[in-house]
Short mmCIF file of C-alpha atoms in Angstrom, two decimals:
data_model
loop_
_atom_site.label_atom_id
_atom_site.label_comp_id
_atom_site.label_asym_id
_atom_site.label_seq_id
_atom_site.Cartn_x
_atom_site.Cartn_y
_atom_site.Cartn_z
CA MET A 27 39.65 -13.70 -18.70
CA LEU A 28 41.61 -15.95 -16.35
CA GLU A 29 39.87 -17.28 -13.25
CA LEU A 30 41.45 -19.15 -10.35
CA LYS A 31 38.97 -20.81 -8.02
CA ASN A 32 40.04 -22.08 -4.59
CA ILE A 33 43.60 -22.88 -5.72
CA SER A 34 45.90 -24.62 -3.24
CA TYR A 35 49.36 -26.05 -3.79
CA ILE A 36 51.10 -28.41 -1.35
CA VAL A 37 54.63 -29.79 -1.77
CA GLU A 38 56.23 -32.86 -0.19
CA GLY A 39 56.17 -32.76 3.56
CA ASP A 40 52.68 -31.21 3.50
CA LYS A 41 54.06 -27.69 3.18
CA GLU A 42 51.29 -25.47 1.83
CA ILE A 43 52.64 -22.85 -0.60
CA LEU A 44 49.24 -21.52 -1.68
CA GLU A 45 45.96 -21.93 0.16
CA ASP A 46 42.46 -21.37 -1.26
CA VAL A 47 43.43 -18.60 -3.72
CA SER A 48 40.57 -17.24 -5.84
CA LEU A 49 41.22 -14.51 -8.43
CA SER A 50 39.82 -13.02 -11.62
CA ILE A 51 42.38 -11.53 -14.02
CA ASP A 52 40.93 -9.54 -16.87
CA ASP A 53 42.68 -6.15 -16.78
CA LYS A 54 45.21 -5.23 -19.45
CA PHE A 55 48.21 -5.05 -17.09
CA VAL A 56 48.20 -6.91 -13.77
CA ALA A 57 51.06 -7.14 -11.25
CA ILE A 58 51.35 -9.77 -8.52
CA THR A 59 53.61 -8.79 -5.65
CA GLY A 60 54.46 -9.81 -2.10
CA PRO A 61 57.36 -10.87 0.14
CA ASN A 62 59.92 -13.46 -0.92
CA GLY A 63 58.54 -16.95 -0.38
CA SER A 64 54.93 -15.76 -0.43
CA GLY A 65 53.93 -17.98 -3.37
CA LYS A 66 54.12 -15.49 -6.27
CA SER A 67 56.29 -17.56 -8.60
CA THR A 68 54.39 -20.71 -7.68
CA LEU A 69 51.19 -18.98 -8.75
CA ALA A 70 52.78 -17.98 -12.08
CA LYS A 71 53.87 -21.57 -12.74
CA LEU A 72 50.38 -22.85 -11.90
CA ILE A 73 48.85 -20.43 -14.41
CA ALA A 74 51.33 -21.46 -17.13
CA GLY A 75 50.85 -25.20 -16.48
CA ILE A 76 54.44 -25.90 -15.37
CA ILE A 77 53.00 -27.33 -12.15
CA HIS A 78 49.43 -28.30 -11.29
CA PRO A 79 47.34 -27.34 -8.24
CA THR A 80 46.71 -29.71 -5.38
CA ALA A 81 43.16 -28.39 -5.24
CA GLY A 82 40.99 -25.91 -7.14
CA ARG A 83 40.35 -25.14 -10.81
CA ILE A 84 41.76 -22.72 -13.41
CA TYR A 85 39.62 -21.28 -16.23
CA LEU A 86 40.58 -19.35 -19.35
CA ASP A 87 37.66 -17.55 -21.00
CA GLY A 88 35.31 -19.97 -19.24
CA GLU A 89 37.17 -23.12 -20.32
CA ASP A 90 38.60 -25.38 -17.61
CA ILE A 91 42.35 -25.65 -18.33
CA THR A 92 43.38 -27.10 -14.95
CA ASP A 93 44.53 -30.43 -16.36
CA LEU A 94 46.25 -29.04 -19.47
CA ASN A 95 50.05 -29.07 -19.64
CA ILE A 96 52.25 -26.10 -20.55
CA THR A 97 52.19 -26.87 -24.29
CA GLU A 98 48.42 -27.25 -24.36
CA ARG A 99 47.99 -23.98 -22.47
CA ALA A 100 50.39 -22.26 -24.86
CA ASN A 101 48.14 -23.40 -27.70
CA LYS A 102 45.19 -21.90 -25.84
CA GLY A 103 46.96 -18.52 -25.67
CA ILE A 104 49.13 -18.43 -22.52
CA SER A 105 52.80 -17.39 -22.74
CA TYR A 106 55.34 -17.67 -19.92
CA ALA A 107 58.66 -15.85 -19.58
CA PHE A 108 61.13 -17.39 -17.13
CA GLN A 109 63.19 -15.40 -14.59
CA GLN A 110 66.28 -16.66 -16.44
CA PRO A 111 65.65 -16.80 -20.22
CA VAL A 112 66.53 -20.07 -21.94
CA HIS A 113 69.55 -20.14 -24.26
CA PHE A 114 69.14 -21.73 -27.70
CA LYS A 115 72.70 -22.20 -28.88
CA GLY A 116 73.13 -22.10 -32.67
CA LEU A 117 69.68 -20.58 -33.28
CA LYS A 118 69.45 -17.06 -34.64
CA VAL A 119 67.19 -14.39 -33.19
CA LYS A 120 65.18 -14.06 -36.41
CA ASP A 121 64.48 -17.83 -36.49
CA LEU A 122 63.44 -17.95 -32.84
CA ILE A 123 60.96 -15.09 -33.22
CA SER A 124 59.52 -16.56 -36.42
CA VAL A 125 59.07 -19.98 -34.77
CA ALA A 126 57.50 -18.38 -31.69
CA SER A 127 54.95 -16.55 -33.84
CA GLY A 128 53.67 -19.81 -35.34
CA LYS A 129 53.88 -18.40 -38.85
CA THR A 130 56.43 -17.36 -41.44
CA MET A 131 57.47 -13.81 -40.65
CA SER A 132 59.20 -11.45 -43.03
CA ILE A 133 62.46 -9.82 -41.97
CA LYS A 134 60.60 -6.50 -41.75
CA GLU A 135 58.02 -7.99 -39.37
CA ILE A 136 60.76 -9.48 -37.20
CA CYS A 137 62.65 -6.17 -37.17
CA ASP A 138 59.47 -4.34 -36.16
CA VAL A 139 59.02 -6.66 -33.17
CA LEU A 140 62.66 -6.23 -32.12
CA SER A 141 62.30 -2.47 -32.37
CA GLU A 142 59.23 -2.61 -30.11
CA VAL A 143 61.36 -4.05 -27.29
CA GLY A 144 64.10 -1.47 -27.77
CA LEU A 145 66.62 -3.52 -29.76
CA CYS A 146 68.28 -2.22 -32.90
CA ALA A 147 66.99 -4.78 -35.40
CA ARG A 148 70.03 -4.46 -37.66
CA ASP A 149 72.32 -5.51 -34.79
CA TYR A 150 70.23 -8.41 -33.51
CA VAL A 151 68.21 -10.03 -36.28
CA ASN A 152 71.09 -12.32 -37.31
CA ARG A 153 72.66 -12.75 -33.86
CA GLU A 154 72.97 -16.23 -32.39
CA LEU A 155 71.37 -16.92 -29.03
CA ASN A 156 74.55 -17.72 -27.14
CA GLY A 157 76.70 -16.55 -24.26
CA SER A 158 77.58 -13.30 -26.01
CA LEU A 159 74.15 -11.88 -25.17
CA SER A 160 73.63 -10.20 -21.81
CA GLY A 161 70.79 -11.03 -19.43
CA GLY A 162 69.02 -7.81 -20.37
CA GLU A 163 69.32 -8.58 -24.10
CA LEU A 164 68.00 -12.11 -23.63
CA LYS A 165 65.02 -10.82 -21.66
CA ARG A 166 64.15 -8.34 -24.38
CA ILE A 167 64.40 -11.07 -27.01
CA GLU A 168 62.13 -13.26 -24.89
CA ILE A 169 59.61 -10.40 -24.68
CA ALA A 170 59.88 -10.01 -28.47
CA MET A 171 58.99 -13.71 -28.82
CA ILE A 172 55.89 -13.22 -26.71
CA ARG A 173 54.93 -10.11 -28.69
CA ALA A 174 55.26 -12.09 -31.91
CA ARG A 175 52.90 -14.75 -30.55
CA ALA A 176 50.25 -12.14 -29.61
CA THR A 177 48.80 -14.38 -26.89
CA LYS A 178 45.73 -13.81 -24.71
CA LEU A 179 47.79 -13.89 -21.51
CA SER A 180 51.52 -13.18 -21.16
CA VAL A 181 53.07 -14.12 -17.80
CA PHE A 182 56.42 -12.61 -16.76
CA ASP A 183 58.07 -14.01 -13.62
CA GLU A 184 60.25 -11.27 -12.06
CA PRO A 185 61.59 -9.89 -15.36
CA GLU A 186 63.90 -7.56 -13.43
CA ALA A 187 65.84 -10.45 -11.85
CA GLY A 188 69.54 -10.64 -12.66
CA ILE A 189 69.87 -7.50 -14.77
CA ASP A 190 71.74 -4.27 -14.14
CA LEU A 191 70.18 -0.87 -13.43
CA TRP A 192 70.55 0.36 -17.02
CA SER A 193 68.85 -2.75 -18.38
CA PHE A 194 66.12 -2.44 -15.76
CA ASN A 195 65.39 1.17 -16.73
CA SER A 196 65.18 0.12 -20.37
CA LEU A 197 62.92 -2.80 -19.43
CA ILE A 198 60.50 -0.45 -17.69
CA HIS A 199 60.19 1.52 -20.92
CA VAL A 200 59.49 -1.72 -22.84
CA PHE A 201 56.66 -2.63 -20.46
CA GLU A 202 55.23 0.89 -20.69
CA GLU A 203 55.13 0.44 -24.47
CA LEU A 204 53.58 -3.02 -24.14
CA HIS A 205 50.91 -1.60 -21.86
CA GLU A 206 49.90 0.79 -24.62
CA ARG A 207 50.10 -1.63 -27.57
CA THR A 208 49.17 -5.11 -26.37
CA GLU A 209 45.67 -6.46 -27.00
CA GLY A 210 45.88 -9.29 -24.47
CA THR A 211 46.60 -9.33 -20.74
CA ILE A 212 50.08 -8.89 -19.26
CA LEU A 213 50.64 -10.52 -15.87
CA ILE A 214 53.90 -9.63 -14.12
CA ILE A 215 55.29 -11.12 -10.92
CA SER A 216 57.39 -8.35 -9.37
CA HIS A 217 58.21 -6.39 -6.23
CA GLN A 218 59.64 -3.37 -8.08
CA GLU A 219 57.70 -0.18 -7.42
CA ARG A 220 58.26 1.17 -10.94
CA ILE A 221 56.62 -1.92 -12.44
CA LEU A 222 53.76 -1.80 -9.93
CA GLU A 223 53.09 1.83 -10.89
CA ILE A 224 52.34 0.80 -14.49
CA ALA A 225 49.79 -1.84 -13.50
CA ASP A 226 46.02 -1.44 -13.84
CA LYS A 227 45.57 -3.86 -10.94
CA ILE A 228 47.90 -5.08 -8.18
CA ILE A 229 47.43 -8.39 -6.38
CA VAL A 230 49.30 -8.80 -3.10
CA ILE A 231 50.15 -12.38 -2.08
CA ASN A 232 51.40 -13.03 1.45
CA GLY A 233 51.85 -16.37 3.17
CA GLY A 234 50.11 -18.20 0.35
CA HIS A 235 46.96 -16.06 0.60
CA VAL A 236 45.57 -13.10 -1.33
CA GLU A 237 46.09 -10.18 1.03
CA LYS A 238 44.83 -7.33 -1.14
CA VAL A 239 43.62 -6.56 -4.66
CA GLY A 240 43.28 -3.04 -6.01
CA ARG A 241 44.59 -0.18 -8.11
CA GLY A 242 48.09 1.17 -7.62
CA GLU A 243 47.07 4.29 -5.73
CA ASP A 244 45.21 2.14 -3.20
CA VAL A 245 47.82 -0.62 -2.78
CA ILE A 246 51.32 0.87 -3.25
CA PRO A 247 51.25 3.30 -0.25
CA GLY A 248 50.57 0.38 2.11
CA LEU A 249 53.40 -1.65 0.57
CA LEU A 250 55.84 1.26 0.94
CA TYR A 251 54.77 1.76 4.57
CA LYS A 252 55.41 -1.91 5.38
CA SER A 253 58.80 -1.80 3.67
CA SER A 254 59.77 1.34 5.60
CA ALA A 255 58.64 -0.17 8.90
CA CYS A 256 60.70 -3.31 8.29
CA GLN A 257 63.79 -1.22 7.53
CA LYS A 258 63.40 0.63 10.84
CA LEU A 259 63.15 -2.63 12.75
CA LYS A 260 66.28 -4.20 11.30
CA PRO A 261 68.93 -2.38 13.42
CA GLU A 262 67.10 -3.26 16.64
CA ALA A 263 67.03 -6.93 15.69
CA ARG A 264 70.82 -7.19 15.51
#
């Protein structure tokens, strides 16, 4: 279980991005959502150890990991997938997945992981990670890396960013499959309704604060109402 206790994050100029956020994350599939600029991605980076809180503590299974860096947290069982996957020029897909797993994987094991994320293993296992791969392909490969690691907590920061509709529809199917098969916790930062509908728990962040926590049927209708109300107001504001 991941616990955040009284987390705040202030950047230069005393701008407070997050203020006194306390959360417990122990469900199988959790989505964090909210308006742009609300602090969602900042929260994801704090959990992964990319940045550190100005105040408050972070615990993983009761252990204080607040002062651990991203590598140390990865060793404790936290994975992080960036909005824009990193390119590893010259490295083949099979080698990347094997390295990510922390063990020597057979070709069959690597192919099984690729198949889980909807990639034809025969077409990708020997591909190089270069500019010939689309954003959607790179994101699936990144998810395959995280699956190979089998971590306690897998954090995805807006996985739908920068991909086309076809890739997004395929990605939804991948996350539905992960929801069924994963043994750890999946934490997704997203504002896409179709991703929120999969989640066991939704956390709404607004203005650096936790606005609401609950199940999809309790949270999503309110989000849709707010979105609809904002759309109606836009023409009048012109």
